[in-house]
XYZ file of C-alpha atoms in Angstrom:
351
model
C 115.625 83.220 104.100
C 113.426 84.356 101.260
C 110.506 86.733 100.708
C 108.746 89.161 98.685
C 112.142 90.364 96.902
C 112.534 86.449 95.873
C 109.253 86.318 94.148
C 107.438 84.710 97.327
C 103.823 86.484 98.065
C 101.550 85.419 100.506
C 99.749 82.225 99.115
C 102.762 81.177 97.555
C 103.091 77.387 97.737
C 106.281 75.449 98.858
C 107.468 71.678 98.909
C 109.707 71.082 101.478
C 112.337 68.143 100.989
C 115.786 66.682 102.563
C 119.098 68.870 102.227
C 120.706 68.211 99.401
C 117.407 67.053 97.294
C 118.158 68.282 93.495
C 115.461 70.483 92.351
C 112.883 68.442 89.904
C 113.956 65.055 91.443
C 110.956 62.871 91.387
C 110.874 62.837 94.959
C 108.047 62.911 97.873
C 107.767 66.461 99.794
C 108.478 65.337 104.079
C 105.643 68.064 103.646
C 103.890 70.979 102.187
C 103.138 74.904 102.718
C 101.383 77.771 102.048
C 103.163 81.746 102.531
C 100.501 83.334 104.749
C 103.061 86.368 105.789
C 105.307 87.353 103.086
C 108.089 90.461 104.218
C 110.958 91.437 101.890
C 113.594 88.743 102.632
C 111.572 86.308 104.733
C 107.939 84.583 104.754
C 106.068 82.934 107.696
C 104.614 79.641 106.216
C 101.778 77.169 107.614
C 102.570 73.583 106.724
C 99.923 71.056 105.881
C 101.365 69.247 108.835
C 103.567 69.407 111.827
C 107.325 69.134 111.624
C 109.670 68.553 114.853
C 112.185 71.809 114.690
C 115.376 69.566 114.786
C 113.731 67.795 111.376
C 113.123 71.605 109.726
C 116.342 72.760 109.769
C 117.207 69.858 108.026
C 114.642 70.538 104.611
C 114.913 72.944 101.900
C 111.844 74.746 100.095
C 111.038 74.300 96.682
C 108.227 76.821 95.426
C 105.371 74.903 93.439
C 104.042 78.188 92.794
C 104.110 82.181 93.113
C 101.146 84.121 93.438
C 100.460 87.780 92.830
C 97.463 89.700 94.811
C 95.791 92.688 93.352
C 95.876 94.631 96.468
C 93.285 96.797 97.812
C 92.970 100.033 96.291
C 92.114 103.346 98.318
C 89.982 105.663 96.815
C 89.222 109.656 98.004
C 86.671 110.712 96.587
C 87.178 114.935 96.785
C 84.722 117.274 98.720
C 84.881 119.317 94.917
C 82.352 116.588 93.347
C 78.736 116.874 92.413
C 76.792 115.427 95.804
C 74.591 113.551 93.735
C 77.484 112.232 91.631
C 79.626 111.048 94.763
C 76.459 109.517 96.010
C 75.772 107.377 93.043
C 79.443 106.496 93.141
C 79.729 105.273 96.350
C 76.665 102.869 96.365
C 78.024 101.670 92.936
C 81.614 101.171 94.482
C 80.227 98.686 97.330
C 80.157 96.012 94.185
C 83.796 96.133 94.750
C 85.424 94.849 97.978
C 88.860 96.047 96.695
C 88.229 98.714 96.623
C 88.563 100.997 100.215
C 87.183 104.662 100.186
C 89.452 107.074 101.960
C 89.489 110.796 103.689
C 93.800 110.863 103.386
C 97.321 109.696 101.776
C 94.854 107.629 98.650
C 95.922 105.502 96.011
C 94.073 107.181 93.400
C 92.060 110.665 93.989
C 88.946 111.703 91.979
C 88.515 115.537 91.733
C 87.136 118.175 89.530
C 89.457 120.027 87.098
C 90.444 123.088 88.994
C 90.007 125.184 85.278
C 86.944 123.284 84.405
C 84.072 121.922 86.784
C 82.714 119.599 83.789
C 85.520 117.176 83.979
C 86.322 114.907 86.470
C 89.935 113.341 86.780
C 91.907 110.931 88.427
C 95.012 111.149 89.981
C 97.731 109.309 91.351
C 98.935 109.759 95.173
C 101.753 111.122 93.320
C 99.556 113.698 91.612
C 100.058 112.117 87.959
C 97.208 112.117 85.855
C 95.743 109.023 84.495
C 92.105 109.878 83.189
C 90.082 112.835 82.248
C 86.332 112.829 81.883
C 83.895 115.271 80.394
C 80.694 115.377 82.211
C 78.699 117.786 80.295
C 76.029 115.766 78.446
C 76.698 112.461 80.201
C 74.733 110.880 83.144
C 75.740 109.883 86.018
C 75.642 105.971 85.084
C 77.971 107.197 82.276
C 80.641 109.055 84.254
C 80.565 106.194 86.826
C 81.141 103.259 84.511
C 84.088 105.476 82.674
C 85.398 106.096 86.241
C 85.534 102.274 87.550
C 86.943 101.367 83.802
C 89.667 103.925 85.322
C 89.875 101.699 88.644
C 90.221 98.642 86.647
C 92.626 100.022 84.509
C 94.991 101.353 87.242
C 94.453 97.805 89.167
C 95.538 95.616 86.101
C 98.374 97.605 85.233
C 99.368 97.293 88.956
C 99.199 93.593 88.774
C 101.630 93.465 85.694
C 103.844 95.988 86.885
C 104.529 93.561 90.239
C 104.317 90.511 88.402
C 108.103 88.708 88.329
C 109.394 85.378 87.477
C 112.667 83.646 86.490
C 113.823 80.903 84.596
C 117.456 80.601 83.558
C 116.769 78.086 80.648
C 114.842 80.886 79.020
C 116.658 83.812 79.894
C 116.220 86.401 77.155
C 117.089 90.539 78.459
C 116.965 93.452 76.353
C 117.584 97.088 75.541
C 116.641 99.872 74.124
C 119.033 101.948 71.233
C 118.065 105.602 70.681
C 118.267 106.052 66.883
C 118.163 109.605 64.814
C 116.238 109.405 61.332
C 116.503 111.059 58.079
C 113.156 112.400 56.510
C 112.829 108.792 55.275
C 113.080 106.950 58.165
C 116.498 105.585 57.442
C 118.646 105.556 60.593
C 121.112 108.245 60.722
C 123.059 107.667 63.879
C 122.637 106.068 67.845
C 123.213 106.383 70.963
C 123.999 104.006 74.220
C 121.465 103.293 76.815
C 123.518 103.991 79.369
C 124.014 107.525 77.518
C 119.834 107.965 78.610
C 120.577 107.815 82.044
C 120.492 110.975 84.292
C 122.847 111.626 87.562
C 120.581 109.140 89.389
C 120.826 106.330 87.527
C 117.270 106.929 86.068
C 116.783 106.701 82.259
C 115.209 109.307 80.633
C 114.008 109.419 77.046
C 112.860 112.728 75.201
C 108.557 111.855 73.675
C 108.951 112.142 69.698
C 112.412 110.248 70.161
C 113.065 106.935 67.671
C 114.339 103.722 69.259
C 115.116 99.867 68.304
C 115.192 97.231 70.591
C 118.075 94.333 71.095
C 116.686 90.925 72.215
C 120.021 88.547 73.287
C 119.137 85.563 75.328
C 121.438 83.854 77.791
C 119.906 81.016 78.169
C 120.511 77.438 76.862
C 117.295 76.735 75.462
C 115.289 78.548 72.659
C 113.003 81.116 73.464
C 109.926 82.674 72.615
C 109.491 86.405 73.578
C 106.559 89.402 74.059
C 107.239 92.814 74.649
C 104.243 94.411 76.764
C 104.109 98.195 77.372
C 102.819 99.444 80.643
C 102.077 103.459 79.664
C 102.009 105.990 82.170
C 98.142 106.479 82.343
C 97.716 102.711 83.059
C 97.295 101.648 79.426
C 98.617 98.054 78.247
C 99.895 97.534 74.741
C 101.922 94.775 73.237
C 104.462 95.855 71.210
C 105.976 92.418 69.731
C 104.667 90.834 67.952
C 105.374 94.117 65.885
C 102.263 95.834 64.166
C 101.432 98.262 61.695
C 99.329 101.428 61.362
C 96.080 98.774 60.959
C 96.843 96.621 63.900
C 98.199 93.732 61.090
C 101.069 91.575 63.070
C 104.074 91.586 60.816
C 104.980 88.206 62.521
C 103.490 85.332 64.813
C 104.035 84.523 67.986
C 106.232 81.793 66.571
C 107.924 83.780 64.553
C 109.320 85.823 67.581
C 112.181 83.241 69.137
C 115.854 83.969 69.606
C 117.837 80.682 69.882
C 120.349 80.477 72.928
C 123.563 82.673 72.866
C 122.094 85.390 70.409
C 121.333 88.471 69.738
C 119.362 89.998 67.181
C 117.956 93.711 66.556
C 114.692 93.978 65.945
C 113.923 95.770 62.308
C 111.005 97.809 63.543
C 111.504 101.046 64.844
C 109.373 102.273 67.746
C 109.000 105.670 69.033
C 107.904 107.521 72.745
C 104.871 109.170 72.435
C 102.365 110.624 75.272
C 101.240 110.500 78.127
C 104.381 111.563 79.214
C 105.881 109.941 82.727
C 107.045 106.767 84.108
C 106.185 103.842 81.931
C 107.696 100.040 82.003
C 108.221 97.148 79.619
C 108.336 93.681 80.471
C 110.012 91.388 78.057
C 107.883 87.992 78.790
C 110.203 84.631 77.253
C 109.314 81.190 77.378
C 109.918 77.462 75.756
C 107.185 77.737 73.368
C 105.137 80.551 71.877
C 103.029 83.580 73.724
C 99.819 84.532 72.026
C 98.910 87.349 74.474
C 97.485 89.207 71.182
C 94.689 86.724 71.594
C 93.873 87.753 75.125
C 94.747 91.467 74.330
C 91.691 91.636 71.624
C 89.169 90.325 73.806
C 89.762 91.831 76.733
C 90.787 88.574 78.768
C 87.263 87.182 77.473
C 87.971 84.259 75.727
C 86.268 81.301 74.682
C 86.740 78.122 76.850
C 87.541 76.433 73.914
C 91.166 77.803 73.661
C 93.820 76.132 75.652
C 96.137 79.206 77.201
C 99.468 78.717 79.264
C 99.615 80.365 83.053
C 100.631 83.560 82.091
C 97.790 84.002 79.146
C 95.579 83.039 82.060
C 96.794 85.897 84.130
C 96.861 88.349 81.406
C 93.479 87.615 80.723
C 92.591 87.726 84.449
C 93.886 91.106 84.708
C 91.384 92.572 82.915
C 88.894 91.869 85.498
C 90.717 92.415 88.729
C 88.188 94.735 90.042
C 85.412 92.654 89.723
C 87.706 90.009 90.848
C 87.988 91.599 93.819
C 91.183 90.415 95.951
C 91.648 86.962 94.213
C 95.221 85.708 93.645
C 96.803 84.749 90.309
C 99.624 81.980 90.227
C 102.014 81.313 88.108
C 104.339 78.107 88.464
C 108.034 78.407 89.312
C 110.779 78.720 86.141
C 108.054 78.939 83.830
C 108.463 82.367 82.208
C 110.989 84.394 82.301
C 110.341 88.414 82.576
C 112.714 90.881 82.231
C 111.407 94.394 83.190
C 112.824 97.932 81.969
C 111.509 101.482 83.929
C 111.858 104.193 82.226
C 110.428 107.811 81.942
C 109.345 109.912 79.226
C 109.326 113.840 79.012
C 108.836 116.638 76.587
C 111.187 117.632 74.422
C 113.265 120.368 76.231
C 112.178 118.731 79.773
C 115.001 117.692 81.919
């Protein structure tokens, strides 16, 4: 049995081969499959050809590869808008077949400010907010094109949040040490992670707080390794390579590798800022280099002249998920390895 909590989506691909087989054999499939009905711990699959039942139960699955949807997003648009605004909107949200316009329980919500009818913001179902937009001065066009980069936004960060893969060879983890400074930066003392967690297991870190990061990889092989940040308001940074103030790296992509049965502490020192809430890292580790810095600066538009891996190719896709509409992205089996941390972060004084 194996599903959606094994990495297996619907259109998900799958060799299936004799009992026994060792995984990477150069060996013919007895036949092939596609995931059309993924659940948690199981997945219905429709081979490219028939196969007696007595003969299945003898075959294993190999995936080929896993494949992440952007799902469809539900919208509300609230009976506090400007009619001519929420017109406008709608006709210009028909571009998108993603995205599904709802009267209850929405993914995202679009409202007024209750203090302030010139802004509009979006919400989470959970009530979180993840943009604010002044209207006064703007036209329409100009609140509705800030208001579907908001979509997009909240769809790519979606994809990346659900996006998991696993390969043992590469396996690098991390952590993150809570560090007090002096008035010159210079670390004063530190605390456990564990020490960040609440009564629920949940870790918690305080927004001005300092931290350094641990990198130790488990694996056999060397590894290369990217941090990306996932921020509460849908915002995607990546933090390693390391930067400065300018946006200068301080070190290539090559430079970032950990060799097997290490661990190193970074030197840079990072700190939680705003927007406060949940926000995740995923540590993304591989056999050769990750240039997602490339793809970052451009937006996912780059040139067809530069060769990227699978998972370049679906960082750069997720910048255009909503125009993308409900297209899969793939990425092959033990190719990557990601490693994801959820955290939240509150005011100071804010338990």
């Amino acid at each position: 049995h194996a599903g959606i909590l094994n990495g297996l989506n619907n259109n998900s691909h799958l060799e299936f081969h004799p009992v026994g087989t060792i995984k990477g054999a150069n060996v013919n499939a007895v036949v092939k499959g596609e995931v059309v009905l993924a659940q948690l711990s199981e997945a219905l699959v429709k081979l490219e050809s028939s196969v007696n039942k007595d003969d299945a139960l003898k075959l294993c699955a190999f995936p080929t590869s896993f494949t992440f949807v952007s799902s469809v997003l539900s919208v509300q648009l609230s009976s506090n808008l400007d009619d001519i605004l929420v017109k406008s909107l709608k006709e210009s949200l028909k571009n998108y077949s993603i995205i599904k316009l709802v009267n209850y329980l929405p993914d995202l919500l679009i409202d007024t400010d209750n203090s302030n009818k010139g802004i509009v913001n979006v919400f989470t179902r959970d009530e979180h907010l993840i943009k604010s937009i002044e209207t006064a001065g703007k036209s329409n066009t100009t609140v509705i094109s800030h208001l579907i980069d908001a979509l997009q936004q909240h769809l790519q960060a979606q994809l990346l949040r659900d996006v998991t893969s696993k390969n043992n060879r590469v396996a690098v983890s991390f952590e993150l040490i809570p560090v007090m400074l002096d008035q010159q930066f210079r670390e004063i003392s530190r605390q456990s992670m564990a020490s960040r967690r609440n009564n629920f297991g949940q870790l918690i870190f305080e927004g001005g707080g300092y931290f350094k990061i641990k990198i130790t990889n488990s694996g056999n092989r060397q590894a290369f390794y990217t941090l990306i940040d996932i921020q509460p308001d849908n915002m995607i940074n990546v933090l390693i390579p390391e930067k400065d103030a300018l946006g200068n790296l301080y070190r290539s992509p090559s430079d970032c590798k950990i060799n097997p049965g290490q661990s190193e502490e970074l030197k840079a020192i990072f700190y939680f800022k705003e927007p406060y809430g949940q926000e995740v890292f995923k540590l993304v580790s591989a056999n050769k280099p990750l240039n997602l810095d490339q793809v970052f600066n451009t937006r996912g538009a780059i040139s067809n002249e530069v060769i990227l891996d699978p998972f370049e190719i679906l960082f750069a896709n997720s910048f255009h998920t909503l125009s993308r509409n409900s297209e899969s992205y793939s990425l092959p089996p033990e190719f990557i390895n990601i490693e994801s941390l959820v955290f939240e972060v509150k005011p100071v004084g804010v338990k």
